Tab-separated table of C-alpha atoms in Angstrom:
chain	number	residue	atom	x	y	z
A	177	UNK	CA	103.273	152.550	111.544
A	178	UNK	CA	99.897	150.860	111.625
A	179	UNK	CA	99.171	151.805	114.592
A	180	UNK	CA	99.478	155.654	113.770
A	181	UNK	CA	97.722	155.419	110.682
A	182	UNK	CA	94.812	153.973	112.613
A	183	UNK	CA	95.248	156.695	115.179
A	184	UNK	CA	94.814	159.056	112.335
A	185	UNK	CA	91.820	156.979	111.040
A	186	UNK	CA	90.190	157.311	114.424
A	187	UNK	CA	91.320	161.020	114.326
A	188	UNK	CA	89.646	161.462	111.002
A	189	UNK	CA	86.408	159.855	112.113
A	190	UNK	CA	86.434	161.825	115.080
A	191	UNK	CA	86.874	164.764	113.517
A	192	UNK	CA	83.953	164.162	110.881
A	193	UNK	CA	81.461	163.390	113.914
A	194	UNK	CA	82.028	166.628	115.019
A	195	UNK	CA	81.206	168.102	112.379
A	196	UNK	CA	78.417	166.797	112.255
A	197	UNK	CA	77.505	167.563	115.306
A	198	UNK	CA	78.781	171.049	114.861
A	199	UNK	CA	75.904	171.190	112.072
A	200	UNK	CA	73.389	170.216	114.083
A	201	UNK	CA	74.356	172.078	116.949
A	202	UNK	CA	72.534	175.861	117.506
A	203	UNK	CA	76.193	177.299	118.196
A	204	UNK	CA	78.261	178.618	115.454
A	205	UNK	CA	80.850	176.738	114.387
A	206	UNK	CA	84.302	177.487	112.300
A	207	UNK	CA	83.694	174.788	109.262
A	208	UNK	CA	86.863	176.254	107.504
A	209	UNK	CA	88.676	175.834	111.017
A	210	UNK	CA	87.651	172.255	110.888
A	211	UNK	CA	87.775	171.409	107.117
A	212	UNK	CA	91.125	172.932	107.313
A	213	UNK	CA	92.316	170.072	110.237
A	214	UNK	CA	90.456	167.419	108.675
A	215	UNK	CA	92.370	168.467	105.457
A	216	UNK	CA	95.428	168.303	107.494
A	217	UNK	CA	94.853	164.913	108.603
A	218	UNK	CA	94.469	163.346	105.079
A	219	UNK	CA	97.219	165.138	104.629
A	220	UNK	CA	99.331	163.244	107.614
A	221	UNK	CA	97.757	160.444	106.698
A	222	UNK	CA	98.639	160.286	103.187
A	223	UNK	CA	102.592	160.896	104.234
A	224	UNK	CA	102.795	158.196	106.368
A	225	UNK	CA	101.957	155.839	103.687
A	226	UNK	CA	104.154	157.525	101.244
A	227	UNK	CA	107.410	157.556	104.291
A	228	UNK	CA	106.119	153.589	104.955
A	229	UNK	CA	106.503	153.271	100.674
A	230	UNK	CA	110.134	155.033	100.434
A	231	UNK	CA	111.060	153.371	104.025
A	232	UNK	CA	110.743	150.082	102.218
A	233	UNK	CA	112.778	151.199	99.303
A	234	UNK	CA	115.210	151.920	101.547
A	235	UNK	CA	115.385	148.634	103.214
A	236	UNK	CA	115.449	146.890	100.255
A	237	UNK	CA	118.255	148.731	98.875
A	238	UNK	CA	120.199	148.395	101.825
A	239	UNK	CA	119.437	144.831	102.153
A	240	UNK	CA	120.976	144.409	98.266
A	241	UNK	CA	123.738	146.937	99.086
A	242	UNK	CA	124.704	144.179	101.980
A	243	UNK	CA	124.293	140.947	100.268
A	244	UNK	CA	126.205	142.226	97.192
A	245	UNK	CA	128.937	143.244	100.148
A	246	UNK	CA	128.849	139.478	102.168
A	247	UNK	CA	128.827	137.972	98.261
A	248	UNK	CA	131.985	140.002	97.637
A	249	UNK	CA	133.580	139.188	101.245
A	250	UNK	CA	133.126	135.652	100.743
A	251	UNK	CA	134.561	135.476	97.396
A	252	UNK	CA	137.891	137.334	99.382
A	253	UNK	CA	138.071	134.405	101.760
A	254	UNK	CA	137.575	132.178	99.329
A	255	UNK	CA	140.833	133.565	97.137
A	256	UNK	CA	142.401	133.897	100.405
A	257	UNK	CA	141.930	130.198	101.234
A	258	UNK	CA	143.166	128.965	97.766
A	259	UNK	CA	145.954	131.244	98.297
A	260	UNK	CA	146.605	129.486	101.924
A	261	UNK	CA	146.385	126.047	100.322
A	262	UNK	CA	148.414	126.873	97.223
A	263	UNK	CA	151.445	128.302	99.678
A	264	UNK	CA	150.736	125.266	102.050
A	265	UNK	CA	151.075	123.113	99.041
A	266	UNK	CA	154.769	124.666	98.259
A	267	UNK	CA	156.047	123.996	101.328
A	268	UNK	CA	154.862	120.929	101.466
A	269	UNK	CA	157.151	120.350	97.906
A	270	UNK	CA	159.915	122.458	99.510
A	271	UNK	CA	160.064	120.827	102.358
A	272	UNK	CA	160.089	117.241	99.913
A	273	UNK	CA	162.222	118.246	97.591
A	274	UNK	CA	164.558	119.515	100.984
A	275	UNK	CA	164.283	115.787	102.065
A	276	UNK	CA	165.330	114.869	98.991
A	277	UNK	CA	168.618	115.939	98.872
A	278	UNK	CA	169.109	115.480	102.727
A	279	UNK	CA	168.440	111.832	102.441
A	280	UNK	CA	171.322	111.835	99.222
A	281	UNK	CA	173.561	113.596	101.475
A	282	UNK	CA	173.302	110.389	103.879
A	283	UNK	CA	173.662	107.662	101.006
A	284	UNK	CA	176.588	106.395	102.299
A	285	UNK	CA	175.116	106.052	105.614
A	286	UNK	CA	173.930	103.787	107.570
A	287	UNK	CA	173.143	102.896	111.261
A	288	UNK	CA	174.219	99.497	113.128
A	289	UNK	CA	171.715	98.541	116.059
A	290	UNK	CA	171.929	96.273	118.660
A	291	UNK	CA	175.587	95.731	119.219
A	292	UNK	CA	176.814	95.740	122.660
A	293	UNK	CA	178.840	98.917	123.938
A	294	UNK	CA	182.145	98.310	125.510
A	295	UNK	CA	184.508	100.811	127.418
A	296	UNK	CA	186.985	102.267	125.143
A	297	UNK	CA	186.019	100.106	122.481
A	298	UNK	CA	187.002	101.128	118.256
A	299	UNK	CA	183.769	101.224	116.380
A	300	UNK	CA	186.142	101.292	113.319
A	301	UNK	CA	187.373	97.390	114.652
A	302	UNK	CA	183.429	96.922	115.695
A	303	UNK	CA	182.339	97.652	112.202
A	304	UNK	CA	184.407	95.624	110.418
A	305	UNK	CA	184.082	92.599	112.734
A	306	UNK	CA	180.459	92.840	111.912
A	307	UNK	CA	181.067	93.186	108.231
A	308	UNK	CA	183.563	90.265	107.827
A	309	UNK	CA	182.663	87.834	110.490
A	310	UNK	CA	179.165	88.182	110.829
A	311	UNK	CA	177.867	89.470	107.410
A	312	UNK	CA	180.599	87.748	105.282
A	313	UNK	CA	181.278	90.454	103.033
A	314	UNK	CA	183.123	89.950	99.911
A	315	UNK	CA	186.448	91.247	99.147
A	316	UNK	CA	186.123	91.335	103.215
A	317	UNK	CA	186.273	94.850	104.718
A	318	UNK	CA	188.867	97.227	105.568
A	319	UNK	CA	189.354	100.231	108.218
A	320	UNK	CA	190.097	102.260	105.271
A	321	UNK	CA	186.994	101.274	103.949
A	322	UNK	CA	184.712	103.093	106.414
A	323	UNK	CA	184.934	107.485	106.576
A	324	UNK	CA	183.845	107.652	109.986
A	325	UNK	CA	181.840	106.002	112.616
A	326	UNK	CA	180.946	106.744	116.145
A	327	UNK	CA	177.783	105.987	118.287
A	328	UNK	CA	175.039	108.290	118.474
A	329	UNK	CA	172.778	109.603	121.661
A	330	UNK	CA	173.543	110.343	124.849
A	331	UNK	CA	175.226	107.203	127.058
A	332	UNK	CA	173.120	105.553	129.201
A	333	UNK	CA	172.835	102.909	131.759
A	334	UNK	CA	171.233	99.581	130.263
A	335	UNK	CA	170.636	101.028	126.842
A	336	UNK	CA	173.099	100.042	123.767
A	337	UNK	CA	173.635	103.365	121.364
A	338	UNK	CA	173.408	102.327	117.872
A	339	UNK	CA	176.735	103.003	115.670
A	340	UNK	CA	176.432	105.795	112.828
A	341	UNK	CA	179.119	104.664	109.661
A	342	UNK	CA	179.204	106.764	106.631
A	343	UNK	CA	181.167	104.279	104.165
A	344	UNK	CA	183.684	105.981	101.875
A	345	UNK	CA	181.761	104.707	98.847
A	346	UNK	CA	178.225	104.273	98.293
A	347	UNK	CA	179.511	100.574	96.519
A	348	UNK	CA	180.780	99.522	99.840
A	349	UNK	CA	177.746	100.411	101.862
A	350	UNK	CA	175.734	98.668	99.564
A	351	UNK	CA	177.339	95.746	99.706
A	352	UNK	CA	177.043	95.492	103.775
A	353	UNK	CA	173.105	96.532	103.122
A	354	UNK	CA	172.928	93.402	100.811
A	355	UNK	CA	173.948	91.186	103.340
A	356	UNK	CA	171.623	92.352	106.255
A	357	UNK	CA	168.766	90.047	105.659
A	358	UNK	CA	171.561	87.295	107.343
A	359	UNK	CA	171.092	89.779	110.650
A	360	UNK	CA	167.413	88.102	110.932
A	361	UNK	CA	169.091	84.582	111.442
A	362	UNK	CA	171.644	85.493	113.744
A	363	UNK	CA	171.763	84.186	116.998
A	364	UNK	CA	172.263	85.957	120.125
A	365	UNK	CA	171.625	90.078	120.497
A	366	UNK	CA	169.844	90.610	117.361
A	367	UNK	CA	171.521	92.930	115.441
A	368	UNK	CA	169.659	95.261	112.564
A	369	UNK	CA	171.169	97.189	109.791
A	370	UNK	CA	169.518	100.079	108.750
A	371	UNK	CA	168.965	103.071	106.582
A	372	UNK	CA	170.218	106.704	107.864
A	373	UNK	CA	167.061	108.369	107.363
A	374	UNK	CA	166.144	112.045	107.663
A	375	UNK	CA	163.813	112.629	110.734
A	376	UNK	CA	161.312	113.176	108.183
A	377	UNK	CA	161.437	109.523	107.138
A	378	UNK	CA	162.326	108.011	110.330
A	379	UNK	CA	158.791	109.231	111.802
A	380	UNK	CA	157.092	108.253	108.723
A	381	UNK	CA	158.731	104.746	108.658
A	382	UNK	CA	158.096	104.584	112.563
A	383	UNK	CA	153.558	105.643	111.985
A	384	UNK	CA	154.299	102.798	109.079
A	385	UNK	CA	155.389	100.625	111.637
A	386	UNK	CA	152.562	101.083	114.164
A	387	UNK	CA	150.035	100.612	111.605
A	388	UNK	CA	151.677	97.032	110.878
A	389	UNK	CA	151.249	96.563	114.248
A	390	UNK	CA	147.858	97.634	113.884
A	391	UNK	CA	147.012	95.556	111.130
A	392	UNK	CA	146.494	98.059	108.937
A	393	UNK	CA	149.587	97.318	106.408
A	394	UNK	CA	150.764	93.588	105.693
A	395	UNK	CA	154.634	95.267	106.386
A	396	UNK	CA	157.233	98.200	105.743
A	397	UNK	CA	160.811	98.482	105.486
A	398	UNK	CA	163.588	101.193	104.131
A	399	UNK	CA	165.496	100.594	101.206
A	400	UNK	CA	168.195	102.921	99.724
A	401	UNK	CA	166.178	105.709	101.874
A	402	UNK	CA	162.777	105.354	100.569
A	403	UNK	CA	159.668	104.392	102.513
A	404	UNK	CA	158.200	100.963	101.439
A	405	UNK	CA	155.184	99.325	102.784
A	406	UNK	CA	152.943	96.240	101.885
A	407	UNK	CA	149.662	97.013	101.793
A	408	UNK	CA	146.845	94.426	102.619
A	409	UNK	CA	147.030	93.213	98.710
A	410	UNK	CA	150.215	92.742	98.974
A	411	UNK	CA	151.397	95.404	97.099
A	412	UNK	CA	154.446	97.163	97.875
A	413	UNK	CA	154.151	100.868	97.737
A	414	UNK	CA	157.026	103.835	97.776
A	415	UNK	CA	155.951	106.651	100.269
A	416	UNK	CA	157.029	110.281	100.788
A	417	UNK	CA	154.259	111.730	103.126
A	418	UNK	CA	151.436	110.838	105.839
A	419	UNK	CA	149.126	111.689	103.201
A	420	UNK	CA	150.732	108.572	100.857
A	421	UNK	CA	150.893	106.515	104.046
A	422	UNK	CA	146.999	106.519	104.018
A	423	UNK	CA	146.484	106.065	100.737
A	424	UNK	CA	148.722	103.293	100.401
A	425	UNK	CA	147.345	101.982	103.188
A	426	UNK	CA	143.971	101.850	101.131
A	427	UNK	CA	145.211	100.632	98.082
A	428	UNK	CA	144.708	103.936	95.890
A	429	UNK	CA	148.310	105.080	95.717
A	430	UNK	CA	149.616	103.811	92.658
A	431	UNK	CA	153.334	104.178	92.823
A	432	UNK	CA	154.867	100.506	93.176
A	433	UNK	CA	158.092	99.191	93.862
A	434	UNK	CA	160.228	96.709	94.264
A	435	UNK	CA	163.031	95.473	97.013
A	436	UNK	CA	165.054	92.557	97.676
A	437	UNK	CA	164.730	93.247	101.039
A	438	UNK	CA	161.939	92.648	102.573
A	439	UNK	CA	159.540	93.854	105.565
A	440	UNK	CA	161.136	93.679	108.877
């Protein structure tokens, strides 16, 4: 734009030199001819300025009309990410809450690991060998005592499957739990007695586990099918989540509790 309205300026000047020339000149000259086109080039002039004036109004109201429309987009996204993390939040409580009750489903559960696997053996004779020889349960245990046991995962050479019992009352599988801190002083194949936890848990419990052997945690267990862990303080610390794993890790998860068995 500049540059036209110095072409025009140069146009202007030109124009005005001749006529002054065409005054000075013997030949006749149109002056209305000329004042008319020097007219006309004010004229020009004058518009570009005034297109250059409403071009900028133009840009500026454009430029408005698109910042009011990226403010407006970005306060969508913005409701659209709370929305993300409030739905991500509730499935994250469903999917708790869903643990919940598929972790009381297996209360009278629990799994038996490290016993040797024999051909044709009766895990119903196995359990309660363990249970009244081993762990010294008292009144001692019965077949009638047990729902149903069998061993769990595929059969394999060199590898012992661990037994799955569901008890027929919670009282009785908490009174073989009781006894399993004996397990740790048992000689020969060690032997463990554990929770039947949810996958859920049973990945939590096993990134617990790797962080003890990190260093991270001072220890972590199961009891009753919650997570425990002892943090670096020394505190022991109920966990439902990664997220709680962390934190307790850190010392700023506040939930405590207490076990009488201990870290394993």
């Amino acid at each position: 734009m500049n540059e036209r309205l110095r072409s025009k300026s140069k146009s202007i000047s030109n124009l005005a030199e001749d006529m002054s020339d065409a005054k000075a000149a013997p030949v006749v000259i149109d002056e209305d001819l000329l004042m008319q086109k020097f007219q006309l080039l004010i004229k020009e002039a004058l518009n570009e300025e005034d297109n250059l004036k409403t071009m900028k109004k133009i840009m500026v109201k454009h430029t408005n009309e698109l910042m009011k429309e990226v403010a407006h987009l970005r306060n969508l996204l913005m409701e659209r990410d709370q929305k993300i993390d409030a739905l991500t939040k509730n499935i994250e409580d469903m999917e708790i809450k869903y643990d919940e009750l598929e972790q009381y489903s297996r209360r009278n559960s629990m799994r038996i690991e490290g016993i040797p696997e024999t051909q044709g053996e009766d895990p119903y004779e196995v359990v309660v060998k363990l249970a009244n020889e081993t762990l010294n349960v008292d009144p001692p245990l019965s077949a009638d005592d047990i729902d149903r046991t069998h061993r769990v995962g595929r059969r394999e050479e060199g590898k012992t499957r661990p037994l799955l019992v569901k008890m027929a009352t919670y009282r009785k599988r908490q009174v073989m739990m009781s006894k399993r801190t004996t397990l740790h002083s048992r000689s020969g194949p060690k032997v463990f007695l554990n929770d039947d936890l949810t996958r859920r848990r049973a990945k939590l419990l096993w990134h617990a586990r790797k962080m003890k052997s990190d260093g991270t945690i001072n220890g972590c267990w199961s009891a009753d099918g919650k997570i425990l862990i002892k943090n670096q303080r020394n505190q022991i610390v109920a966990i439902s989540t990664l997220a709680d794993l962390g934190k307790a890790a850190a010392g700023t998860l506040g939930r405590s509790e207490t076990s009488a068995d201990g870290p394993r």
